[in-house]
XYZ file of N, CA and C in Angstrom:
690
model
N -27.935 -32.584 -13.549
C -26.535 -32.947 -13.307
C -25.594 -31.777 -13.612
N -25.855 -31.127 -14.759
C -25.011 -29.992 -15.131
C -25.121 -28.868 -14.102
N -26.362 -28.672 -13.619
C -26.548 -27.623 -12.614
C -25.795 -27.954 -11.325
N -25.794 -29.240 -10.972
C -25.082 -29.656 -9.759
C -23.583 -29.432 -9.908
N -23.036 -29.800 -11.066
C -21.604 -29.598 -11.313
C -21.253 -28.111 -11.282
N -22.121 -27.293 -11.898
C -21.895 -25.846 -11.904
C -21.908 -25.286 -10.484
N -22.877 -25.742 -9.686
C -22.978 -25.254 -8.305
C -21.755 -25.647 -7.492
N -21.266 -26.883 -7.676
C -20.067 -27.324 -6.956
C -18.855 -26.496 -7.379
N -18.753 -26.225 -8.676
C -17.623 -25.434 -9.160
C -17.612 -24.032 -8.593
N -18.789 -23.397 -8.562
C -18.885 -22.058 -7.984
C -18.528 -22.082 -6.516
N -18.995 -23.100 -5.798
C -18.693 -23.202 -4.365
C -17.203 -23.342 -4.122
N -16.533 -24.143 -4.938
C -15.094 -24.319 -4.770
C -14.345 -23.029 -5.060
N -14.784 -22.297 -6.091
C -14.132 -21.032 -6.420
C -14.267 -20.042 -5.281
N -15.410 -20.029 -4.640
C -15.631 -19.106 -3.525
C -14.850 -19.528 -2.293
N -14.625 -20.829 -2.147
C -13.942 -21.322 -0.954
C -12.444 -21.184 -1.052
N -11.901 -21.302 -2.271
C -10.455 -21.248 -2.413
C -9.941 -19.843 -2.201
N -8.773 -19.666 -1.578
C -8.202 -18.346 -1.419
C -7.744 -17.793 -2.750
N -7.823 -16.486 -2.904
C -7.379 -15.824 -4.132
C -5.998 -15.245 -3.890
N -4.974 -15.940 -4.338
C -3.604 -15.513 -4.078
C -3.276 -14.241 -4.848
N -2.740 -13.270 -4.155
C -2.353 -12.012 -4.786
C -0.843 -11.973 -4.941
N -0.393 -11.361 -6.024
C 1.040 -11.302 -6.287
C 1.484 -9.880 -6.625
N 0.841 -8.902 -6.007
C 1.170 -7.512 -6.306
C 1.855 -6.802 -5.151
N 1.805 -7.338 -3.936
C 2.459 -6.704 -2.801
C 1.682 -5.539 -2.223
N 0.486 -5.264 -2.735
C -0.347 -4.181 -2.203
C -1.466 -4.770 -1.356
N -1.054 -5.522 -0.362
C -1.995 -6.243 0.486
C -2.478 -5.413 1.669
N -1.924 -4.226 1.839
C -2.302 -3.349 2.939
C -2.700 -1.979 2.385
N -3.205 -1.120 3.272
C -3.594 0.228 2.891
C -2.442 1.227 3.014
N -1.611 1.075 4.043
C -0.516 2.021 4.265
C 0.852 1.364 4.183
N 0.903 0.057 4.354
C 2.161 -0.676 4.454
C 2.493 -1.324 3.113
N 3.748 -1.265 2.711
C 4.186 -1.949 1.497
C 4.689 -3.334 1.856
N 4.172 -4.368 1.187
C 4.521 -5.746 1.488
C 5.734 -6.202 0.678
N 6.166 -7.430 0.929
C 7.362 -7.986 0.298
C 7.113 -8.420 -1.141
N 5.919 -8.937 -1.431
C 5.636 -9.514 -2.746
C 5.695 -8.462 -3.847
N 6.012 -8.921 -5.074
C 6.070 -8.055 -6.250
C 5.262 -8.686 -7.383
N 4.831 -7.887 -8.352
C 4.122 -8.456 -9.504
C 5.031 -9.395 -10.297
N 4.429 -10.380 -10.939
C 5.188 -11.240 -11.834
C 5.709 -10.422 -13.019
N 6.801 -10.843 -13.653
C 7.321 -10.114 -14.819
C 6.242 -9.937 -15.891
N 6.221 -8.751 -16.486
C 5.342 -8.407 -17.609
C 3.870 -8.307 -17.215
N 3.580 -8.225 -15.923
C 2.207 -7.972 -15.489
C 2.081 -6.516 -15.052
N 0.893 -5.945 -15.255
C 0.654 -4.531 -14.951
C -0.593 -4.415 -14.074
N -0.508 -3.568 -13.057
C -1.622 -3.324 -12.150
C -1.912 -1.830 -12.072
N -3.202 -1.509 -11.986
C -3.604 -0.163 -11.576
C -3.867 -0.205 -10.083
N -3.278 0.733 -9.353
C -3.408 0.765 -7.892
C -3.846 2.167 -7.476
N -4.798 2.240 -6.586
C -5.198 3.538 -6.046
C -5.102 3.518 -4.525
N -4.879 4.702 -3.952
C -4.817 4.849 -2.501
C -5.427 6.195 -2.137
N -6.557 6.174 -1.420
C -7.241 7.401 -1.043
C -7.281 7.547 0.474
N -7.255 8.808 0.935
C -7.365 9.074 2.364
C -8.242 10.293 2.602
N -9.190 10.152 3.532
C -9.981 11.269 4.039
C -9.615 11.435 5.514
N -9.178 12.624 5.885
C -8.804 12.907 7.271
C -9.589 14.128 7.737
N -10.440 13.938 8.754
C -11.295 15.021 9.222
C -10.848 15.483 10.601
N -10.566 16.773 10.712
C -10.187 17.385 11.984
C -11.016 18.647 12.183
N -10.737 19.385 13.234
C -11.535 20.563 13.559
C -11.471 21.639 12.482
N -10.381 21.685 11.708
C -10.240 22.711 10.678
C -10.788 22.282 9.322
N -11.366 21.085 9.223
C -11.942 20.637 7.968
C -11.440 19.262 7.563
N -11.717 18.886 6.316
C -11.372 17.562 5.802
C -10.279 17.661 4.743
N -9.269 16.834 4.896
C -8.194 16.721 3.907
C -8.406 15.443 3.105
N -8.249 15.542 1.783
C -8.395 14.385 0.907
C -7.142 14.239 0.057
N -6.612 13.025 -0.030
C -5.478 12.747 -0.900
C -5.771 11.475 -1.699
N -5.230 11.413 -2.904
C -5.324 10.213 -3.711
C -4.025 10.019 -4.471
N -3.619 8.748 -4.628
C -2.377 8.414 -5.322
C -2.643 7.291 -6.330
N -3.169 7.617 -7.499
C -3.316 6.592 -8.539
C -1.963 6.220 -9.117
N -1.774 4.932 -9.440
C -0.458 4.511 -9.922
C -0.570 3.327 -10.863
N 0.489 3.120 -11.636
C 0.673 1.929 -12.445
C 1.876 1.184 -11.892
N 1.674 -0.092 -11.560
C 2.708 -0.944 -10.994
C 2.962 -2.089 -11.967
N 4.214 -2.331 -12.316
C 4.507 -3.342 -13.332
C 5.719 -4.177 -12.948
N 5.611 -5.492 -13.183
C 6.716 -6.390 -12.912
C 7.734 -6.359 -14.032
N 9.010 -6.331 -13.672
C 10.099 -6.306 -14.664
C 10.817 -7.653 -14.675
N 11.286 -8.085 -13.509
C 11.866 -9.421 -13.350
C 11.213 -10.070 -12.136
N 11.662 -11.269 -11.791
C 11.074 -11.968 -10.651
C 11.245 -11.201 -9.341
N 12.311 -10.410 -9.230
C 12.593 -9.723 -7.969
C 12.714 -8.211 -8.126
N 12.175 -7.667 -9.224
C 12.288 -6.228 -9.478
C 11.017 -5.722 -10.142
N 10.507 -4.578 -9.669
C 9.299 -3.978 -10.239
C 9.450 -2.466 -10.299
N 8.711 -1.854 -11.200
C 8.702 -0.403 -11.330
C 7.309 0.144 -11.097
N 7.234 1.437 -10.880
C 5.949 2.073 -10.597
C 6.029 3.553 -10.941
N 4.899 4.115 -11.347
C 4.752 5.560 -11.511
C 3.431 5.947 -10.875
N 3.455 6.879 -9.937
C 2.206 7.305 -9.325
C 2.132 8.820 -9.195
N 0.902 9.321 -9.104
C 0.618 10.740 -8.946
C 0.196 11.031 -7.513
N 0.427 12.269 -7.083
C -0.062 12.744 -5.789
C -1.046 13.880 -6.060
N -2.277 13.700 -5.631
C -3.317 14.714 -5.784
C -3.935 14.938 -4.410
N -4.186 16.210 -4.053
C -4.661 16.492 -2.696
C -5.608 17.684 -2.681
N -6.458 17.694 -1.665
C -7.301 18.856 -1.361
C -7.248 19.091 0.140
N -6.753 20.245 0.529
C -6.678 20.615 1.938
C -7.824 21.570 2.250
N -8.199 21.702 3.531
C -9.332 22.574 3.886
C -9.170 23.984 3.329
N -10.222 24.488 2.701
C -10.201 25.838 2.159
C -9.637 25.949 0.760
N -9.174 24.857 0.170
C -8.600 24.892 -1.172
C -9.249 23.833 -2.051
N -9.053 23.948 -3.364
C -9.621 22.989 -4.295
C -8.642 21.843 -4.537
N -9.133 20.792 -5.160
C -8.313 19.629 -5.479
C -7.226 20.036 -6.465
N -5.979 19.613 -6.205
C -4.897 20.008 -7.111
C -3.836 18.922 -7.192
N -3.171 18.925 -8.332
C -2.049 18.013 -8.568
C -0.847 18.472 -7.755
N -0.185 17.539 -7.068
C 0.969 17.874 -6.236
C 2.285 17.398 -6.829
N 2.317 16.143 -7.343
C 3.599 15.609 -7.808
C 3.381 14.329 -8.594
N 4.419 13.941 -9.356
C 4.492 12.627 -9.978
C 5.760 11.960 -9.458
N 5.689 10.647 -9.221
C 6.822 9.980 -8.576
C 7.092 8.629 -9.228
N 8.195 8.487 -9.970
C 8.630 7.155 -10.392
C 9.267 6.431 -9.211
N 9.089 5.103 -9.160
C 9.595 4.327 -8.023
C 10.085 2.969 -8.495
N 10.971 2.372 -7.702
C 11.452 1.020 -7.960
C 11.264 0.198 -6.693
N 11.043 -1.114 -6.873
C 10.848 -2.043 -5.773
C 11.666 -3.300 -6.068
N 12.411 -3.782 -5.096
C 13.211 -4.983 -5.340
C 13.327 -5.813 -4.071
N 13.385 -7.127 -4.263
C 13.491 -8.070 -3.155
C 14.957 -8.344 -2.841
N 15.341 -8.159 -1.589
C 16.722 -8.386 -1.167
C 16.984 -9.855 -0.889
N 15.986 -10.566 -0.406
C 16.107 -12.008 -0.193
C 15.190 -12.722 -1.173
N 15.578 -13.863 -1.719
C 14.746 -14.561 -2.705
C 13.467 -15.109 -2.080
N 12.386 -15.179 -2.848
C 11.109 -15.669 -2.306
C 11.193 -17.083 -1.745
N 12.063 -17.920 -2.324
C 12.141 -19.311 -1.873
C 13.029 -19.487 -0.636
N 13.635 -18.413 -0.146
C 14.510 -18.521 1.022
C 13.710 -18.980 2.239
N 14.342 -19.778 3.088
C 13.674 -20.346 4.252
C 13.878 -19.517 5.516
N 14.267 -18.256 5.365
C 14.477 -17.399 6.530
C 13.136 -17.098 7.213
N 13.205 -16.802 8.500
C 12.007 -16.376 9.210
C 11.506 -15.051 8.646
N 12.443 -14.168 8.308
C 12.108 -12.862 7.755
C 12.576 -12.775 6.311
N 11.778 -12.125 5.474
C 12.167 -11.809 4.106
C 12.252 -10.295 3.973
N 13.224 -9.844 3.175
C 13.482 -8.410 3.103
C 13.384 -7.894 1.674
N 12.894 -6.673 1.558
C 12.807 -5.985 0.281
C 13.094 -4.505 0.527
N 13.202 -3.746 -0.552
C 13.465 -2.309 -0.440
C 12.734 -1.593 -1.565
N 12.463 -0.315 -1.357
C 11.803 0.511 -2.357
C 12.361 1.917 -2.280
N 12.380 2.597 -3.421
C 12.849 3.969 -3.470
C 12.039 4.729 -4.518
N 11.800 6.009 -4.276
C 11.070 6.837 -5.237
C 11.638 8.245 -5.248
N 11.486 8.892 -6.406
C 11.878 10.298 -6.526
C 10.646 11.084 -6.921
N 10.234 11.989 -6.059
C 9.001 12.746 -6.258
C 9.297 14.074 -6.940
N 8.729 14.255 -8.133
C 8.884 15.488 -8.901
C 7.677 16.373 -8.608
N 7.863 17.361 -7.739
C 6.764 18.184 -7.261
C 6.451 19.322 -8.227
N 5.309 19.982 -7.993
C 4.911 21.135 -8.813
C 5.981 22.217 -8.775
N 6.571 22.388 -7.614
C 7.652 23.365 -7.446
C 8.940 22.584 -7.216
N 9.954 22.850 -8.032
C 11.164 22.024 -8.028
C 11.874 22.008 -6.687
N 11.749 23.056 -5.885
C 12.434 23.056 -4.594
C 11.769 22.114 -3.596
N 10.605 21.543 -3.956
C 9.921 20.589 -3.101
C 10.114 19.151 -3.562
N 10.955 18.943 -4.582
C 11.267 17.570 -4.999
C 11.847 16.799 -3.819
N 11.535 15.501 -3.750
C 12.025 14.721 -2.610
C 12.421 13.323 -3.040
N 13.338 12.758 -2.281
C 13.794 11.385 -2.482
C 13.421 10.578 -1.248
N 12.778 9.436 -1.462
C 12.370 8.597 -0.345
C 12.800 7.158 -0.540
N 13.028 6.447 0.553
C 13.414 5.035 0.496
C 12.904 4.342 1.743
N 12.637 3.040 1.604
C 12.186 2.267 2.763
C 12.698 0.836 2.676
N 12.945 0.264 3.845
C 13.288 -1.143 3.982
C 12.049 -1.891 4.440
N 11.787 -3.045 3.825
C 10.590 -3.824 4.100
C 10.997 -5.164 4.700
N 10.425 -5.505 5.829
C 10.666 -6.796 6.471
C 9.329 -7.492 6.651
N 9.235 -8.740 6.193
C 7.974 -9.476 6.262
C 8.204 -10.847 6.873
N 7.254 -11.268 7.712
C 7.344 -12.588 8.341
C 5.980 -13.260 8.326
N 5.941 -14.499 7.843
C 4.701 -15.272 7.853
C 4.416 -15.755 9.270
N 3.145 -15.636 9.671
C 2.701 -16.126 10.969
C 1.471 -16.990 10.711
N 1.672 -18.296 10.590
C 0.581 -19.162 10.187
C 0.123 -18.806 8.796
N -1.154 -18.511 8.636
C -1.700 -18.085 7.359
C -1.666 -16.573 7.197
N -1.123 -15.890 8.198
C -1.084 -14.436 8.168
C 0.299 -13.890 7.885
N 0.418 -12.565 8.004
C 1.677 -11.900 7.686
C 1.848 -10.654 8.556
N 3.063 -10.490 9.074
C 3.468 -9.273 9.768
C 4.481 -8.563 8.895
N 4.254 -7.281 8.603
C 5.144 -6.513 7.736
C 5.541 -5.223 8.436
N 6.834 -4.909 8.376
C 7.368 -3.681 8.974
C 8.105 -2.891 7.904
N 7.812 -1.611 7.791
C 8.521 -0.683 6.904
C 9.249 0.355 7.750
N 10.515 0.609 7.425
C 11.285 1.675 8.068
C 12.016 2.428 6.969
N 11.928 3.743 6.980
C 12.595 4.500 5.921
C 12.603 5.982 6.212
N 12.770 6.761 5.153
C 12.816 8.201 5.309
C 12.705 8.897 3.971
N 12.573 10.224 4.035
C 12.520 11.031 2.818
C 13.284 12.320 3.043
N 13.779 12.888 1.952
C 14.584 14.106 2.043
C 14.205 15.066 0.930
N 14.041 16.337 1.285
C 13.835 17.405 0.314
C 14.464 18.679 0.846
N 14.756 19.591 -0.049
C 15.339 20.865 0.389
C 14.341 21.674 1.200
N 13.045 21.531 0.882
C 12.031 22.318 1.575
C 11.784 21.819 2.991
N 11.735 20.481 3.178
C 11.391 19.922 4.491
C 12.529 19.138 5.127
N 13.690 19.112 4.484
C 14.856 18.385 4.986
C 14.593 16.895 5.099
N 15.165 16.238 6.126
C 15.088 14.777 6.209
C 14.163 14.347 7.339
N 13.294 13.354 7.021
C 12.378 12.819 8.025
C 12.432 11.297 7.974
N 12.425 10.681 9.145
C 12.383 9.221 9.242
C 10.965 8.795 9.595
N 10.559 7.626 9.082
C 9.199 7.164 9.340
C 9.121 5.653 9.429
N 7.949 5.159 9.789
C 7.727 3.725 9.943
C 6.305 3.399 9.494
N 6.061 2.142 9.219
C 4.709 1.612 9.013
C 4.747 0.147 9.419
N 3.669 -0.323 10.010
C 3.596 -1.720 10.442
C 2.181 -2.233 10.202
N 2.079 -3.464 9.705
C 0.766 -4.032 9.432
C 0.721 -5.512 9.741
N -0.451 -5.983 10.137
C -0.660 -7.403 10.421
C -1.997 -7.833 9.862
N -1.995 -8.963 9.125
C -3.218 -9.610 8.654
C -3.158 -11.083 9.042
N -4.176 -11.614 9.723
C -4.126 -13.003 10.167
C -4.355 -14.018 9.050
N -4.999 -13.609 7.944
C -5.240 -14.492 6.808
C -4.966 -13.706 5.533
N -3.761 -13.801 5.056
C -3.349 -12.949 3.947
C -4.044 -13.309 2.647
N -4.292 -14.594 2.390
C -4.820 -15.004 1.098
C -6.299 -15.358 1.127
N -6.984 -15.050 2.217
C -8.432 -15.251 2.260
C -9.111 -14.243 1.350
N -10.265 -14.609 0.840
C -10.975 -13.683 -0.044
C -11.395 -12.412 0.702
N -11.731 -12.538 1.957
C -12.036 -11.372 2.785
C -11.368 -11.570 4.140
N -10.634 -10.567 4.578
C -9.953 -10.674 5.867
C -9.840 -9.284 6.489
N -9.362 -9.260 7.715
C -9.190 -7.998 8.425
C -7.726 -7.816 8.777
N -7.372 -6.615 9.221
C -6.003 -6.359 9.621
C -5.878 -5.060 10.392
N -4.710 -4.860 10.986
C -4.384 -3.633 11.712
C -3.145 -3.013 11.094
N -3.158 -1.687 10.958
C -2.015 -0.980 10.393
C -1.755 0.301 11.178
N -0.502 0.719 11.183
C -0.124 1.980 11.812
C 1.044 2.571 11.043
N 1.121 3.891 11.008
C 2.264 4.552 10.385
C 2.458 5.931 11.001
N 3.654 6.464 10.827
C 3.939 7.796 11.341
C 5.394 8.149 11.142
N 5.763 9.333 11.569
C 7.146 9.784 11.518
C 7.790 9.601 12.888
N 9.081 9.285 12.867
C 9.802 9.017 14.109
C 10.349 10.317 14.693
N 9.438 11.255 14.918
C 9.818 12.558 15.464
C 8.744 13.027 16.434
N 9.151 13.770 17.446
C 8.211 14.264 18.450
C 7.248 15.266 17.804
N 5.975 15.125 18.154
C 4.983 16.067 17.680
C 4.365 15.722 16.343
N 4.855 14.674 15.679
C 4.300 14.279 14.382
C 3.084 13.362 14.578
N 2.162 13.393 13.599
C 0.957 12.582 13.692
C 1.242 11.122 13.363
N 0.572 10.234 14.078
C 0.623 8.807 13.812
C -0.795 8.342 13.496
N -0.921 7.481 12.512
C -2.225 6.946 12.145
C -2.304 5.471 12.501
N -3.453 5.057 13.014
C -3.707 3.645 13.269
C -5.096 3.331 12.729
N -5.227 2.249 11.955
C -6.493 1.929 11.323
C -6.796 0.437 11.431
N -8.079 0.133 11.364
C -8.575 -1.236 11.247
C -9.063 -1.397 9.817
N -8.536 -2.389 9.106
C -8.843 -2.528 7.694
C -9.579 -3.806 7.349
N -10.359 -3.729 6.271
C -11.014 -4.894 5.668
C -10.484 -5.008 4.240
N -10.070 -6.214 3.861
C -9.448 -6.438 2.553
C -10.200 -7.572 1.862
N -10.641 -7.345 0.648
C -11.388 -8.372 -0.056
C -10.902 -8.510 -1.489
N -10.792 -9.744 -1.944
C -10.373 -10.041 -3.308
C -11.394 -11.000 -3.921
N -12.470 -10.463 -4.525
C -13.521 -11.329 -5.060
C -13.077 -12.184 -6.233
N -12.037 -11.752 -6.950
C -11.482 -12.572 -8.027
C -10.005 -12.253 -8.167
N -9.312 -12.934 -9.065
C -7.865 -12.800 -9.186
C -7.436 -11.457 -9.778
N -8.373 -10.701 -10.335
C -8.010 -9.445 -10.990
C -8.296 -8.215 -10.153
N -9.103 -8.350 -9.119
C -9.573 -7.159 -8.412
C -9.453 -7.329 -6.904
N -8.910 -6.300 -6.244
C -8.818 -6.242 -4.784
C -9.374 -4.903 -4.321
N -10.180 -4.927 -3.263
C -10.688 -3.688 -2.669
C -10.328 -3.681 -1.196
N -9.891 -2.502 -0.724
C -9.466 -2.357 0.667
C -10.106 -1.098 1.255
N -10.476 -1.162 2.526
C -11.019 0.004 3.219
C -10.668 -0.094 4.691
N -10.394 1.050 5.303
C -10.034 1.050 6.715
C -10.425 2.344 7.393
N -10.750 2.255 8.674
C -11.096 3.433 9.469
C -10.203 3.455 10.707
N -9.930 4.670 11.161
C -9.075 4.796 12.331
C -8.943 6.240 12.743
N -7.800 6.547 13.326
C -7.591 7.887 13.870
C -6.162 8.339 13.646
N -6.012 9.650 13.528
C -4.700 10.274 13.517
C -4.413 10.822 14.897
N -3.306 10.391 15.485
C -2.981 10.756 16.860
C -1.706 11.577 16.890
N -1.707 12.607 17.695
C -0.535 13.470 17.817
C -0.869 14.613 18.739
N -0.249 15.762 18.508
C -0.584 16.937 19.303
C -1.988 17.411 18.946
N -2.759 17.811 19.940
C -4.104 18.285 19.677
C -5.104 17.151 19.675
N -6.317 17.455 19.186
C -7.387 16.469 19.175
C -7.165 15.448 18.068
N -7.544 14.168 18.283
C -7.393 13.152 17.238
C -8.255 13.481 16.019
N -7.800 13.090 14.857
C -8.572 13.262 13.637
C -9.123 11.913 13.197
N -10.310 11.928 12.591
C -10.901 10.706 12.053
C -10.306 10.436 10.679
N -9.968 9.171 10.407
C -9.297 8.812 9.153
C -10.060 7.694 8.461
N -10.284 7.864 7.172
C -10.853 6.820 6.322
C -9.911 6.614 5.145
N -9.524 5.360 4.906
C -8.645 5.035 3.780
C -9.309 3.970 2.904
N -9.124 4.111 1.602
C -9.607 3.116 0.662
C -8.529 2.869 -0.385
N -8.675 1.764 -1.110
C -7.733 1.471 -2.179
C -8.237 0.320 -3.030
N -7.851 0.331 -4.293
C -8.171 -0.786 -5.182
C -6.899 -1.228 -5.894
N -6.902 -2.488 -6.306
C -5.826 -3.044 -7.130
C -6.505 -3.778 -8.274
N -6.153 -3.407 -9.510
C -6.773 -4.021 -10.686
C -5.682 -4.575 -11.599
N -5.765 -5.858 -11.907
C -4.819 -6.508 -12.785
C -5.330 -6.424 -14.224
N -4.573 -5.740 -15.084
C -4.985 -5.614 -16.489
C -4.952 -6.975 -17.181
């Protein structure tokens, strides 16, 4: 009898969706949701991009923490290795995230915003970035659009976008499509197919493959990421 009850309990746990409350439901796109107050997450984001001149690797480990119901903070690092060079630290970036519309609002679209200031190895490469986030539920799925830009003295001002869709946002394992790029001629755009899995309430793993499209030959792209709730 005890074994039967245990088996039923395990089956129910596997069947129920694992609701995430960190807003890191995509690989490239920032979602509307934020961590609950006083919760802390470790988040990583890795990218391998292979082109004719070699492989570029970037990683952005970060700590994401909820402050209030509609406000969160974050600190993340930028580390990269470009073809012909060794892995090196690029920058540290404090960031803020806040919801413009309340979670309980009955609007078709919910809006949030984020901003970060990147402190680079060389001060003339410091940059300020901001993005507007729009999210809409579609059945059990979610469509999210990011539009924003960044500014630095070294590279001036650039506008960019990101868009993502997942048909089952709270399923333990689901798939999705994402794309991002800069809104300028000649800039690379990435499009990936992602798999997202949350085996328990504390851990999320994401992986996606796709291509970088722009001038010249397409590059192969692999992205991964984890979210860990302390």
